[in-house]
Tab-separated table of N, CA and C in Angstrom:
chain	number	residue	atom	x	y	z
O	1	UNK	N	71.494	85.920	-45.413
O	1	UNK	CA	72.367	85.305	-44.439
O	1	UNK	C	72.524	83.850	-44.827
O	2	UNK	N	73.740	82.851	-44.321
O	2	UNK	CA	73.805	81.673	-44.609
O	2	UNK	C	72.776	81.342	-44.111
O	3	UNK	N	73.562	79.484	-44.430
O	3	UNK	CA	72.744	78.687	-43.545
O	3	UNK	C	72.886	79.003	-41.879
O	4	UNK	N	71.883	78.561	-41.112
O	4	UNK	CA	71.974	79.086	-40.055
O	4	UNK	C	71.647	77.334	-39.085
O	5	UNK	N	72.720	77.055	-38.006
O	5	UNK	CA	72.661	75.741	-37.556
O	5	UNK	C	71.993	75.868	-36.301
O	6	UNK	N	71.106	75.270	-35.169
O	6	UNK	CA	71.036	75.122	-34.169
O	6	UNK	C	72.063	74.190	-33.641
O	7	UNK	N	73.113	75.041	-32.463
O	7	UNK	CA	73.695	74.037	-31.908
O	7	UNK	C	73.423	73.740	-30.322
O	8	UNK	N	73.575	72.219	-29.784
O	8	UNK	CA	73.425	72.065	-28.906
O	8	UNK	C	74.069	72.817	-27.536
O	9	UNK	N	73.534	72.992	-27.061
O	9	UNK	CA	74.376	73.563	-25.657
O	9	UNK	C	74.511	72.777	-24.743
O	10	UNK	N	75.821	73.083	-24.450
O	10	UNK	CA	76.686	72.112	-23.520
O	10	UNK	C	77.102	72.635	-22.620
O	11	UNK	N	76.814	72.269	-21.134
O	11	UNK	CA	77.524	72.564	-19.711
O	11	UNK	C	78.847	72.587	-19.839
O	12	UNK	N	79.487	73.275	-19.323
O	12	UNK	CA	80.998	73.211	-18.905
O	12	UNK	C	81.242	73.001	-17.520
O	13	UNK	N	81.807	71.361	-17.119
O	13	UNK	CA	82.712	71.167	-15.998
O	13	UNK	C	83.643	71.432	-15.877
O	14	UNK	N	83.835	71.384	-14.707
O	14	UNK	CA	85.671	71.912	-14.364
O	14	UNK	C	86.386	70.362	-14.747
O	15	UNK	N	87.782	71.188	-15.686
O	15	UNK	CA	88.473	69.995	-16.063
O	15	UNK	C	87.863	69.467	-17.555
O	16	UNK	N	86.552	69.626	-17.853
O	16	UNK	CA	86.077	68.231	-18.863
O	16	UNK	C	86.476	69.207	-20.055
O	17	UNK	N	87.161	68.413	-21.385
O	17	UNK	CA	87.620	69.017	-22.374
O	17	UNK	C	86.355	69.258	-23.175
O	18	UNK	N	86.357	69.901	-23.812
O	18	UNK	CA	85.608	70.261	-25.010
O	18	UNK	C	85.690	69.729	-26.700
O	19	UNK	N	84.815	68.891	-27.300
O	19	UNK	CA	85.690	68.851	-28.908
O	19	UNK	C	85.580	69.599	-29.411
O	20	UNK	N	86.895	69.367	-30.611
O	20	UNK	CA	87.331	70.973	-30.767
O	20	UNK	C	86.284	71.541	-31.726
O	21	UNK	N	86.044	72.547	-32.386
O	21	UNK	CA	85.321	73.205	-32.816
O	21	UNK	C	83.816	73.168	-32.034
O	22	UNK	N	83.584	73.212	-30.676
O	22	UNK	CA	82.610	72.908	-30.025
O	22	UNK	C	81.854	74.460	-29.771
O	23	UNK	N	81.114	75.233	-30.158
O	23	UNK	CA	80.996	76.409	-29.792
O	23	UNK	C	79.785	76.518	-28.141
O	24	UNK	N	80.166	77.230	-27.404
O	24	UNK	CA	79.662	76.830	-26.267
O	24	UNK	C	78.538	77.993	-25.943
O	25	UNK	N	77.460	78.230	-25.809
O	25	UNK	CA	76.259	79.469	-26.016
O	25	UNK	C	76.652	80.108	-24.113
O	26	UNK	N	77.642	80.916	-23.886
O	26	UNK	CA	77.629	81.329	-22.814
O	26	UNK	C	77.016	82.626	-22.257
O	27	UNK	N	75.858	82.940	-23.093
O	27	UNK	CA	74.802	84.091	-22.730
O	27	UNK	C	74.130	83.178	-21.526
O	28	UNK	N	74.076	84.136	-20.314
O	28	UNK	CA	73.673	83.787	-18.760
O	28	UNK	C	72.699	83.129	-19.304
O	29	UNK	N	71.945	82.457	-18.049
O	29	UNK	CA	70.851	81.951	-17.607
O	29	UNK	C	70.308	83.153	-16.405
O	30	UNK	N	69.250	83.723	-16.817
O	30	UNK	CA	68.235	83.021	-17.225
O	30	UNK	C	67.751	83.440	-18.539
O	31	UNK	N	68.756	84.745	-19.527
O	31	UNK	CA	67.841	85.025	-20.888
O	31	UNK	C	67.873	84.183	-21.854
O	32	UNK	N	69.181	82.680	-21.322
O	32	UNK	CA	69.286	81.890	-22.751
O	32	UNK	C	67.975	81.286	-22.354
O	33	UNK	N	67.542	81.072	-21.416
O	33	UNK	CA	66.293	79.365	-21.568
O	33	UNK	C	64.275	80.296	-21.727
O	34	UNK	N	64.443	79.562	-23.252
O	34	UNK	CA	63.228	80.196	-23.282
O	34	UNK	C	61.834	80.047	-22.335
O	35	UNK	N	62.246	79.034	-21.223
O	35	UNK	CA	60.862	79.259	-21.165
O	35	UNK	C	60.871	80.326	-19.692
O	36	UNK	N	61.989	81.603	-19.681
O	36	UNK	CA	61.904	83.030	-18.968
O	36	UNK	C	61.821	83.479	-19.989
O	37	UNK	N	60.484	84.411	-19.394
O	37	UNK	CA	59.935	85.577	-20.172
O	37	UNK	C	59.435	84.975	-21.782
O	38	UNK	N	58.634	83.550	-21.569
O	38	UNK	CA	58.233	83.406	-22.935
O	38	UNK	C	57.500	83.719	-24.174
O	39	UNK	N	56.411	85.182	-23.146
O	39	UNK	CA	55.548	86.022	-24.188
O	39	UNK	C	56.046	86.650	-25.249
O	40	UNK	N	55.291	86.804	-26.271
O	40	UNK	CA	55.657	87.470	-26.996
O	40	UNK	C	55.861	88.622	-27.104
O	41	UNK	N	57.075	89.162	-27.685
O	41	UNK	CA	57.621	90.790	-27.529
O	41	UNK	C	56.377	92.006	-28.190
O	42	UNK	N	55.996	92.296	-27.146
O	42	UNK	CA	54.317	93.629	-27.513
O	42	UNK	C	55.265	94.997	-26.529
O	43	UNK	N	55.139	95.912	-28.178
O	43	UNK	CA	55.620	97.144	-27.713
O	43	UNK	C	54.225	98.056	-28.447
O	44	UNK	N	53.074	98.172	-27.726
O	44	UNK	CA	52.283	98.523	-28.108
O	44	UNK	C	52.365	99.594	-27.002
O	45	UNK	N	51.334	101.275	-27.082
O	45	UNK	CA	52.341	102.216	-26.304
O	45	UNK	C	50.928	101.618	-24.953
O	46	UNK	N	50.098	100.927	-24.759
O	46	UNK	CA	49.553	100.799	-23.754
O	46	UNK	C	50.212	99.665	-23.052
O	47	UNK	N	51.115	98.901	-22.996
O	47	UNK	CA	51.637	98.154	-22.754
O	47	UNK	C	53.160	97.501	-22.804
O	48	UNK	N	54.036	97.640	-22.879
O	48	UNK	CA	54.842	97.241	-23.005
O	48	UNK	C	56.386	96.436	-22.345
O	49	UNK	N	55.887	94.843	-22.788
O	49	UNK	CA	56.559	93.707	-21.852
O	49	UNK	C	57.952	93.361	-22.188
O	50	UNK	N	58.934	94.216	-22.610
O	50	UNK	CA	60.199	93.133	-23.058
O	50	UNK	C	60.857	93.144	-21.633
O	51	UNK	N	62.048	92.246	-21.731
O	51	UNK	CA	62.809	91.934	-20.574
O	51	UNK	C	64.276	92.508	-21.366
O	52	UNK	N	64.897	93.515	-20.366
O	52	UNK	CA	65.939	93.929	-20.960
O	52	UNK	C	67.090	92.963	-19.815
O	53	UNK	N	68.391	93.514	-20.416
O	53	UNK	CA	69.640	92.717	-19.888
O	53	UNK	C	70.250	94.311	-18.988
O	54	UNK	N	71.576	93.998	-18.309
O	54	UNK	CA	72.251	95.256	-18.201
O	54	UNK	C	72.542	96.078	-18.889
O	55	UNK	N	72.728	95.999	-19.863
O	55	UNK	CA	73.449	96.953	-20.952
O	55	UNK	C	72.040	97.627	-22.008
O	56	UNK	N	70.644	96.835	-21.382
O	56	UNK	CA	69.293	97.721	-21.638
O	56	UNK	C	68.884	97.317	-22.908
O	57	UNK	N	69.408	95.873	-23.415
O	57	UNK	CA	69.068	95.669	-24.789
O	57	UNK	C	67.894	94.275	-24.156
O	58	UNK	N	67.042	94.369	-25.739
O	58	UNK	CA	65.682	93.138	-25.328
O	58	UNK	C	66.779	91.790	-25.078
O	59	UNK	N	66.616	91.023	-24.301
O	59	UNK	CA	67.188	89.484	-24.217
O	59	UNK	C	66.769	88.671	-25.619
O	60	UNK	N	67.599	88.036	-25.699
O	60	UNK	CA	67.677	87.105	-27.427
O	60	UNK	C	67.806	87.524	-27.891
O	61	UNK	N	68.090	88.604	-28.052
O	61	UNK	CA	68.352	89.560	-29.787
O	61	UNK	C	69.147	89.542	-29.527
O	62	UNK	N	70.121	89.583	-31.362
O	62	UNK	CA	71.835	89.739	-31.239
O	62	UNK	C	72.171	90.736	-30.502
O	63	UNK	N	71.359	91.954	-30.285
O	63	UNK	CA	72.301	93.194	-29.292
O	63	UNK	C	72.412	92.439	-28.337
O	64	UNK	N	71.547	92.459	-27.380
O	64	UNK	CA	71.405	91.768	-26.001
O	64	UNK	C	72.834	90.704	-26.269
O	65	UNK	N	72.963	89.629	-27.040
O	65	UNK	CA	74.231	88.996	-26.908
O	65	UNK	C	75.355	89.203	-26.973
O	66	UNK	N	75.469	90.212	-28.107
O	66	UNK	CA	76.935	91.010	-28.554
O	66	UNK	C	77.275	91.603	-27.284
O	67	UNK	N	76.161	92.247	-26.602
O	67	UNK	CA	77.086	93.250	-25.417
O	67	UNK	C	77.353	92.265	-24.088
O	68	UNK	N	76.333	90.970	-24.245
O	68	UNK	CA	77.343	89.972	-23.070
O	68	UNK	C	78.429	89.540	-23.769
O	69	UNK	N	78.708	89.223	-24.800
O	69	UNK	CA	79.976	88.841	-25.077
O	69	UNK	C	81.047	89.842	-25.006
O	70	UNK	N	80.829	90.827	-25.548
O	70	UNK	CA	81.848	92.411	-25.321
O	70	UNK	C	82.229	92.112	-23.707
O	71	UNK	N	81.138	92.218	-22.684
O	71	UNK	CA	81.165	92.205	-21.273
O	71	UNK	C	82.107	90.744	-21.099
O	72	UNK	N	81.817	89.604	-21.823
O	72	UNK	CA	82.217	88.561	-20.656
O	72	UNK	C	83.815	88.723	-21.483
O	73	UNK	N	84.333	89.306	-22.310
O	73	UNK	CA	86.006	89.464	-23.100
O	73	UNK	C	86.242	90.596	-22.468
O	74	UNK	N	85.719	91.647	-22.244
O	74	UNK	CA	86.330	92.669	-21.275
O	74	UNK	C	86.245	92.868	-19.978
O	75	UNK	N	84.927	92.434	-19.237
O	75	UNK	CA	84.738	93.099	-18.196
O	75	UNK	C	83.274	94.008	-17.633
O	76	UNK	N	83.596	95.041	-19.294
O	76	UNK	CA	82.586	95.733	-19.194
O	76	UNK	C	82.106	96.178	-20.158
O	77	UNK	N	80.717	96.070	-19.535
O	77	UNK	CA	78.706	96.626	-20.177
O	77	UNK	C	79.548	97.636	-20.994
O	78	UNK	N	78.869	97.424	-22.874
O	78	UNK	CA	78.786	98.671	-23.445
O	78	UNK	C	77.620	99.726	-23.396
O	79	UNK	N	78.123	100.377	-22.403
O	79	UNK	CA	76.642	101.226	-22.062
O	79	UNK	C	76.642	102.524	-22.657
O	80	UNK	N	77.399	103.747	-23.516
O	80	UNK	CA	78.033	104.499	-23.809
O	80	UNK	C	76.741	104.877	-24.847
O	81	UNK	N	75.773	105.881	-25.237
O	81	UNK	CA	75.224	105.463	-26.117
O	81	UNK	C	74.938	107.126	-26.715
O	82	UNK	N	75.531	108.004	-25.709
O	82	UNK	CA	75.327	109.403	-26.797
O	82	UNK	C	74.302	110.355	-26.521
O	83	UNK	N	73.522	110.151	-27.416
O	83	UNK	CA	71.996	110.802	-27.235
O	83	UNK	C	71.102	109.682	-26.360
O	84	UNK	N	70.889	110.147	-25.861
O	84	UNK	CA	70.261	108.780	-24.528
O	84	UNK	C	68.809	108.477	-25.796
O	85	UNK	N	68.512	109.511	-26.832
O	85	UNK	CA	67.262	109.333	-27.069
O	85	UNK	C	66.884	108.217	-28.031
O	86	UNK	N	68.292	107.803	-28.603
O	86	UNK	CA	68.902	107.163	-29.737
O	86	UNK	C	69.127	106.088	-29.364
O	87	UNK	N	67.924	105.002	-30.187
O	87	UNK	CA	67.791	103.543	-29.748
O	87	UNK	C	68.777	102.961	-30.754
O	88	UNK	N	69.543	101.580	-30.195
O	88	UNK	CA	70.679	101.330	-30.586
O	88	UNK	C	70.009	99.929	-31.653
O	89	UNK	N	69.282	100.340	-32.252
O	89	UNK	CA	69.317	98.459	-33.153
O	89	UNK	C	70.694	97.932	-33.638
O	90	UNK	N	70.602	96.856	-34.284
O	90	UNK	CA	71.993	96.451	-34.890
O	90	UNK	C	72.402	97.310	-35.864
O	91	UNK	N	71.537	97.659	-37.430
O	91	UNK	CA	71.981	97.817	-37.993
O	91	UNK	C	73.029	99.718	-37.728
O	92	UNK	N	72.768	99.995	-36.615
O	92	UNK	CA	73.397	101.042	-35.799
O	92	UNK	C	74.730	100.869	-35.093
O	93	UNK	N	75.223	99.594	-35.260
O	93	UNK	CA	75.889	99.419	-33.963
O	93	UNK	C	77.216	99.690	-34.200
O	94	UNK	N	77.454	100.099	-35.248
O	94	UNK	CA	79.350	100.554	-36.139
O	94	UNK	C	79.502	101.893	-35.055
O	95	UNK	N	78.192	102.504	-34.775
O	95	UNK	CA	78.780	104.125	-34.075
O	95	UNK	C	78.523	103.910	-33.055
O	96	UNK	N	77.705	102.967	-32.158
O	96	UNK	CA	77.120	102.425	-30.682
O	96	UNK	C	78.769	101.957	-30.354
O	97	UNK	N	79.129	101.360	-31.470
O	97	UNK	CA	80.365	100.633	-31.087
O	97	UNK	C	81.473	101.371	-30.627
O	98	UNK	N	81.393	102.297	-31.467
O	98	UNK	CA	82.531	103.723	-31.349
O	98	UNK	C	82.567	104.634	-30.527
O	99	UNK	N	81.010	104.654	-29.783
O	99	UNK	CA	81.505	105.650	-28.877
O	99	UNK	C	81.596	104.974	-27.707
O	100	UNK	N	81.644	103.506	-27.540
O	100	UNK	CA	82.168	102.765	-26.418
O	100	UNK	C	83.625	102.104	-26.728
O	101	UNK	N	84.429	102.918	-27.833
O	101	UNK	CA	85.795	102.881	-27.573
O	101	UNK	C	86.264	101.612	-28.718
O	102	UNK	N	85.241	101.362	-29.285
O	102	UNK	CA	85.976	100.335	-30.478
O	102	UNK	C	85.907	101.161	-31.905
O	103	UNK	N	86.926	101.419	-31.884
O	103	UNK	CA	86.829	102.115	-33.704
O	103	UNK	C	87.276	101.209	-34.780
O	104	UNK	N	88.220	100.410	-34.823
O	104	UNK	CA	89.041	99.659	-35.571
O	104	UNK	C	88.027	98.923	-36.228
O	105	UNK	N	87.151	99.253	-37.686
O	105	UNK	CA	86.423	98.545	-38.660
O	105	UNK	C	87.750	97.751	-39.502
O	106	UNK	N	87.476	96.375	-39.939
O	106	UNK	CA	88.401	95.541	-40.700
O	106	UNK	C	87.441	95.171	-41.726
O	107	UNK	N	88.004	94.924	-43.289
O	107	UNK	CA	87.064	94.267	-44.363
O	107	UNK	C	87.442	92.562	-44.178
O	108	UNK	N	88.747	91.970	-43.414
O	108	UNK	CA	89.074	90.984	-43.647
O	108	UNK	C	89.721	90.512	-41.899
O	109	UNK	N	88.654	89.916	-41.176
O	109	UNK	CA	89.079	89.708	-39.964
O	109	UNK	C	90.456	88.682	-39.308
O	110	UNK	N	91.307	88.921	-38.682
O	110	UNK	CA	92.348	87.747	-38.465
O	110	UNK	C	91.907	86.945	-37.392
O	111	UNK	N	92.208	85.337	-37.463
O	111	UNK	CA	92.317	84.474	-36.736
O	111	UNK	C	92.917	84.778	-35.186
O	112	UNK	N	92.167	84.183	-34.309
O	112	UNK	CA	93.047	84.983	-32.870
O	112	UNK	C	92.502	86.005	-32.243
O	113	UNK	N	91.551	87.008	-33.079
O	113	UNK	CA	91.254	88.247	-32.626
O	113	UNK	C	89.549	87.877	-32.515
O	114	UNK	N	89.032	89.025	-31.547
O	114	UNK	CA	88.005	89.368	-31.585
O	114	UNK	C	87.300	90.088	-32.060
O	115	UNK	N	86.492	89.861	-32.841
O	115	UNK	CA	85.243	90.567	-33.747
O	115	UNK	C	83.652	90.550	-33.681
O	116	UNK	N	82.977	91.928	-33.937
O	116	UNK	CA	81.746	91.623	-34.155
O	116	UNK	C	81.292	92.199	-35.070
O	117	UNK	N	80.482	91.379	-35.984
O	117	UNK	CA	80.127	91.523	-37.119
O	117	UNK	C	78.805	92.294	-37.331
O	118	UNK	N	78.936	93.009	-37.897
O	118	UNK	CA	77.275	94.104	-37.928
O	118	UNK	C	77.184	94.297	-39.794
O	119	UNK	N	75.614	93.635	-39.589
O	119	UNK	CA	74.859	93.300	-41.209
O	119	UNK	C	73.614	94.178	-41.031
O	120	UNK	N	73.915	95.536	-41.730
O	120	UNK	CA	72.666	96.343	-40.860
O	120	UNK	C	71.583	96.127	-42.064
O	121	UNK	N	72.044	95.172	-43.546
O	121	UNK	CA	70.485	95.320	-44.014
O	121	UNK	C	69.951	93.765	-44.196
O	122	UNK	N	70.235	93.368	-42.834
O	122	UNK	CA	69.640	92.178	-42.668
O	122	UNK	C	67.959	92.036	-41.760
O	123	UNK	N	67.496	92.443	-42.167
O	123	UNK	CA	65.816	92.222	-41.874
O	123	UNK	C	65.970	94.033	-41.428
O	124	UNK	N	64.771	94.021	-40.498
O	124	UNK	CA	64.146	95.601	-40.460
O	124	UNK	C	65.046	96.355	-39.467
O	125	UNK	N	65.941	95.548	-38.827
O	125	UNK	CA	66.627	96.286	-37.376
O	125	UNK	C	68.528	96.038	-37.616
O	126	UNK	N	68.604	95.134	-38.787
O	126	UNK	CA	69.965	94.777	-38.469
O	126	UNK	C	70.287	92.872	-37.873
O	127	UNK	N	71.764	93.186	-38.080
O	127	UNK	CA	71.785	91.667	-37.079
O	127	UNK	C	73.450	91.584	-36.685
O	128	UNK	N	73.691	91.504	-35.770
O	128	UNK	CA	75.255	91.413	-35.492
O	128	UNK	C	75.685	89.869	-35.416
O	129	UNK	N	76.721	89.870	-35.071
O	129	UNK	CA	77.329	87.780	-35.351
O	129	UNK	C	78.378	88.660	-34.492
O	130	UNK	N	79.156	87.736	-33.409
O	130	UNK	CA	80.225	87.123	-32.250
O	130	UNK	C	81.048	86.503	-33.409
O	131	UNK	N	82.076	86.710	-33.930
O	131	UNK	CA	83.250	85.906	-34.673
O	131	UNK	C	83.837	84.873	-33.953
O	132	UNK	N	83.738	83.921	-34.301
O	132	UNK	CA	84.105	82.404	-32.968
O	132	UNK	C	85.521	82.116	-33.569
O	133	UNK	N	85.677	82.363	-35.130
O	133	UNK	CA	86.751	81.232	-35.897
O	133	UNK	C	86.750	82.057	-37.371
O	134	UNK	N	87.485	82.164	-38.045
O	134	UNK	CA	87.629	81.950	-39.576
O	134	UNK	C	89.010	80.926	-40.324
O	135	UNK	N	88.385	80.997	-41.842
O	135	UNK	CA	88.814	79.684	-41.915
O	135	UNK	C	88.841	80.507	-43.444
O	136	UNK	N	90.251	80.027	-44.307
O	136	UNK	CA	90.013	80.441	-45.916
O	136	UNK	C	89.716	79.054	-46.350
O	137	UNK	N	89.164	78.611	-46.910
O	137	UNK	CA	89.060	77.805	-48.118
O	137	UNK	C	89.102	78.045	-49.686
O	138	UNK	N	89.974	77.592	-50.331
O	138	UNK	CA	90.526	78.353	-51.897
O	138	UNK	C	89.977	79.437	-51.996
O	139	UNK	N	90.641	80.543	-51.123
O	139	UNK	CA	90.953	81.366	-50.723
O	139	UNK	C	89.654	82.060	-50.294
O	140	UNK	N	88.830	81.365	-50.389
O	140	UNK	CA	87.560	82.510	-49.638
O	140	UNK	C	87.538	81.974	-48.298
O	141	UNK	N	87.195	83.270	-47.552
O	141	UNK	CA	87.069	83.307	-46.264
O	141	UNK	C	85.722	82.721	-45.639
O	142	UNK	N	85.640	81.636	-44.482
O	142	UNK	CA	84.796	81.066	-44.474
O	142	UNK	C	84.507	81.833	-42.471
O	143	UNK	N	83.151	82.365	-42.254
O	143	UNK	CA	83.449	82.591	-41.101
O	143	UNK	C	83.066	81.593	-39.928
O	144	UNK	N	83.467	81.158	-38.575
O	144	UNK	CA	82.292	80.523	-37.324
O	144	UNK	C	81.404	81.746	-37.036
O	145	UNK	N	80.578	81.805	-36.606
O	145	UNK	CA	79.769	82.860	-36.266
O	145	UNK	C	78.745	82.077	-35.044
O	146	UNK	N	78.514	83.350	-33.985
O	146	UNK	CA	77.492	82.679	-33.560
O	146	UNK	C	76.483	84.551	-33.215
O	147	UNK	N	75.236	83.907	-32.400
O	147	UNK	CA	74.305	84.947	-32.623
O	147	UNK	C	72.811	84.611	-32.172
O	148	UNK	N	71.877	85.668	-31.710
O	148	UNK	CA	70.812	85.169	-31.695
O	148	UNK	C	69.772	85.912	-32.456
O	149	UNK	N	69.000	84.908	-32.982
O	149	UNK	CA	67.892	85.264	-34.562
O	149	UNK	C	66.666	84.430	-33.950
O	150	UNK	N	65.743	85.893	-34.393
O	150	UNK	CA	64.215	85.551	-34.020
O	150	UNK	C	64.097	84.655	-32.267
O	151	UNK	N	65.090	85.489	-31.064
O	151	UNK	CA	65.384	84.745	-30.086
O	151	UNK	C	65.867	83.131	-29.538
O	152	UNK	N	66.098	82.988	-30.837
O	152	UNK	CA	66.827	81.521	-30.727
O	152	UNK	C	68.575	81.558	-30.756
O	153	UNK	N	69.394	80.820	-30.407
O	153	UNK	CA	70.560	81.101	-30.316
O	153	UNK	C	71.075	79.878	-31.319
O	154	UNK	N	71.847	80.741	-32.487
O	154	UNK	CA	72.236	80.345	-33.534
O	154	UNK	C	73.734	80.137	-33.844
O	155	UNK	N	74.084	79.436	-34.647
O	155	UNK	CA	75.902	79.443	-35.071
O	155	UNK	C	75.978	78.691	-36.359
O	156	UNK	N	76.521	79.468	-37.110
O	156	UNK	CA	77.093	78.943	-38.722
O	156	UNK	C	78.033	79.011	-38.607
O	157	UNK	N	78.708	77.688	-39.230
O	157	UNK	CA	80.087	77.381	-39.756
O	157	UNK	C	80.699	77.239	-40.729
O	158	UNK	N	79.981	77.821	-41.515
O	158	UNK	CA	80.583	78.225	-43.063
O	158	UNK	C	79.857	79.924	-43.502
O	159	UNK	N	79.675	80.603	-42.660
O	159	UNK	CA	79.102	81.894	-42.773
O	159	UNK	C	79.811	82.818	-44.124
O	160	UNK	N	79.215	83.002	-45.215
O	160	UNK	CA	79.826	83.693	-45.937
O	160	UNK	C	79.703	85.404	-46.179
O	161	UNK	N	80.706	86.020	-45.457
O	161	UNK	CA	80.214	87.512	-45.140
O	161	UNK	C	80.256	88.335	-46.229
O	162	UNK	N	78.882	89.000	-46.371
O	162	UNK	CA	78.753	89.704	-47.592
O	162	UNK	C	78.190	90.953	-46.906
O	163	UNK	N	78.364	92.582	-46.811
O	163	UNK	CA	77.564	93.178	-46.650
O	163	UNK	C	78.252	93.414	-45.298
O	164	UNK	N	78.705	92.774	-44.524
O	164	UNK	CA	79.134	92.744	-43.004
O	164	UNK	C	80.675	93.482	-42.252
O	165	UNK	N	80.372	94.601	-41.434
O	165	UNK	CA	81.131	95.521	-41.199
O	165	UNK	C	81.667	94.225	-39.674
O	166	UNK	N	82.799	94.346	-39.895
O	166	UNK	CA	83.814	93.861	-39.088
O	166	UNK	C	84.660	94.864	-37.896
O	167	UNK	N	83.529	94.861	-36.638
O	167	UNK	CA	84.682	95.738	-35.765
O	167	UNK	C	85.233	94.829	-34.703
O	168	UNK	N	86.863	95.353	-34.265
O	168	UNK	CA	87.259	94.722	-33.711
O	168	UNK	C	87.461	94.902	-31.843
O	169	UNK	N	87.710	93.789	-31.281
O	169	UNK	CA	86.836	94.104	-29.966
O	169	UNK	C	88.130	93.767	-29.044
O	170	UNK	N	89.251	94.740	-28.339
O	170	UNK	CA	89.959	94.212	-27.474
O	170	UNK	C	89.813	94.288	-26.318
């Protein structure tokens, strides 16, 4: 994966403009602020503490974000999942995606539209990216991306997609 930036998060008032390329982390409160639910994730079978969201994914992980963002552009929780028995990691999420009604995979995403990006051999589970922006530069495609890695909430602005299935989200 690129470089990967921490960006600041910024309140939104009514009225106050934004500068431009400002990406704004609008995953609710309370799973963005780490210090809810700050233990560490133990899925040991005598125990087991994660904090899920609506849509039943762990909070901070890119699932958990992808499906608030799906939710806060549509409306609605991708909850659709098939075999109920069939846990959805990222690097899964091209057919999680499909049977909640997004089929349209792209190799080359357009400006304007909504996308989410799924890199399923990025560490042991996958990792999806929110498409914020793209940008060509002599002629390679440069992506915004944002996302959350190792529960921190992340955004690259020169993301160079290699490996990364592009579905599109209306």
């Amino acid at each position: 994966m690129g470089s990967l930036y921490v960006i600041c998060r910024r309140w939104r008032y009514r009225g106050q403009e934004l500068p431009e390329g400002t990406i704004m982390n609008t995953y609710p409160w309370p799973y963005r602020d780490p210090r809810f639910a700050p233990w560490e994730e133990d899925d040991r079978t005598e125990s087991y503490t994660l904090i899920t969201d609506p849509a039943n994914f762990v909070i901070r992980r890119s699932t958990s974000y992808i499906a608030w963002k799906i939710f806060e552009l549509t409306g609605k929780w991708p909850l659709e999942r098939g075999d109920r028995s069939r846990t959805f990691h990222a690097k899964y999420w091209q057919e999680f995606l499909r049977l909640n009604g997004y089929t349209e995979s792209v190799e080359q995403p357009e400006r304007g539209h909504h996308y989410v990006g799924i890199c399923p051999e990025e560490g042991e589970f996958g990792q999806l990216f929110w498409l914020e922006d793209v940008n060509a530069e002599k002629g390679v495609p440069l992506y915004t991306v944002s996302t959350y890695v190792n529960f921190h909430y992340r955004a690259d602005f020169n993301y160079e997609a290699r490996g990364v299935t592009w579905v599109k989200i209306r």
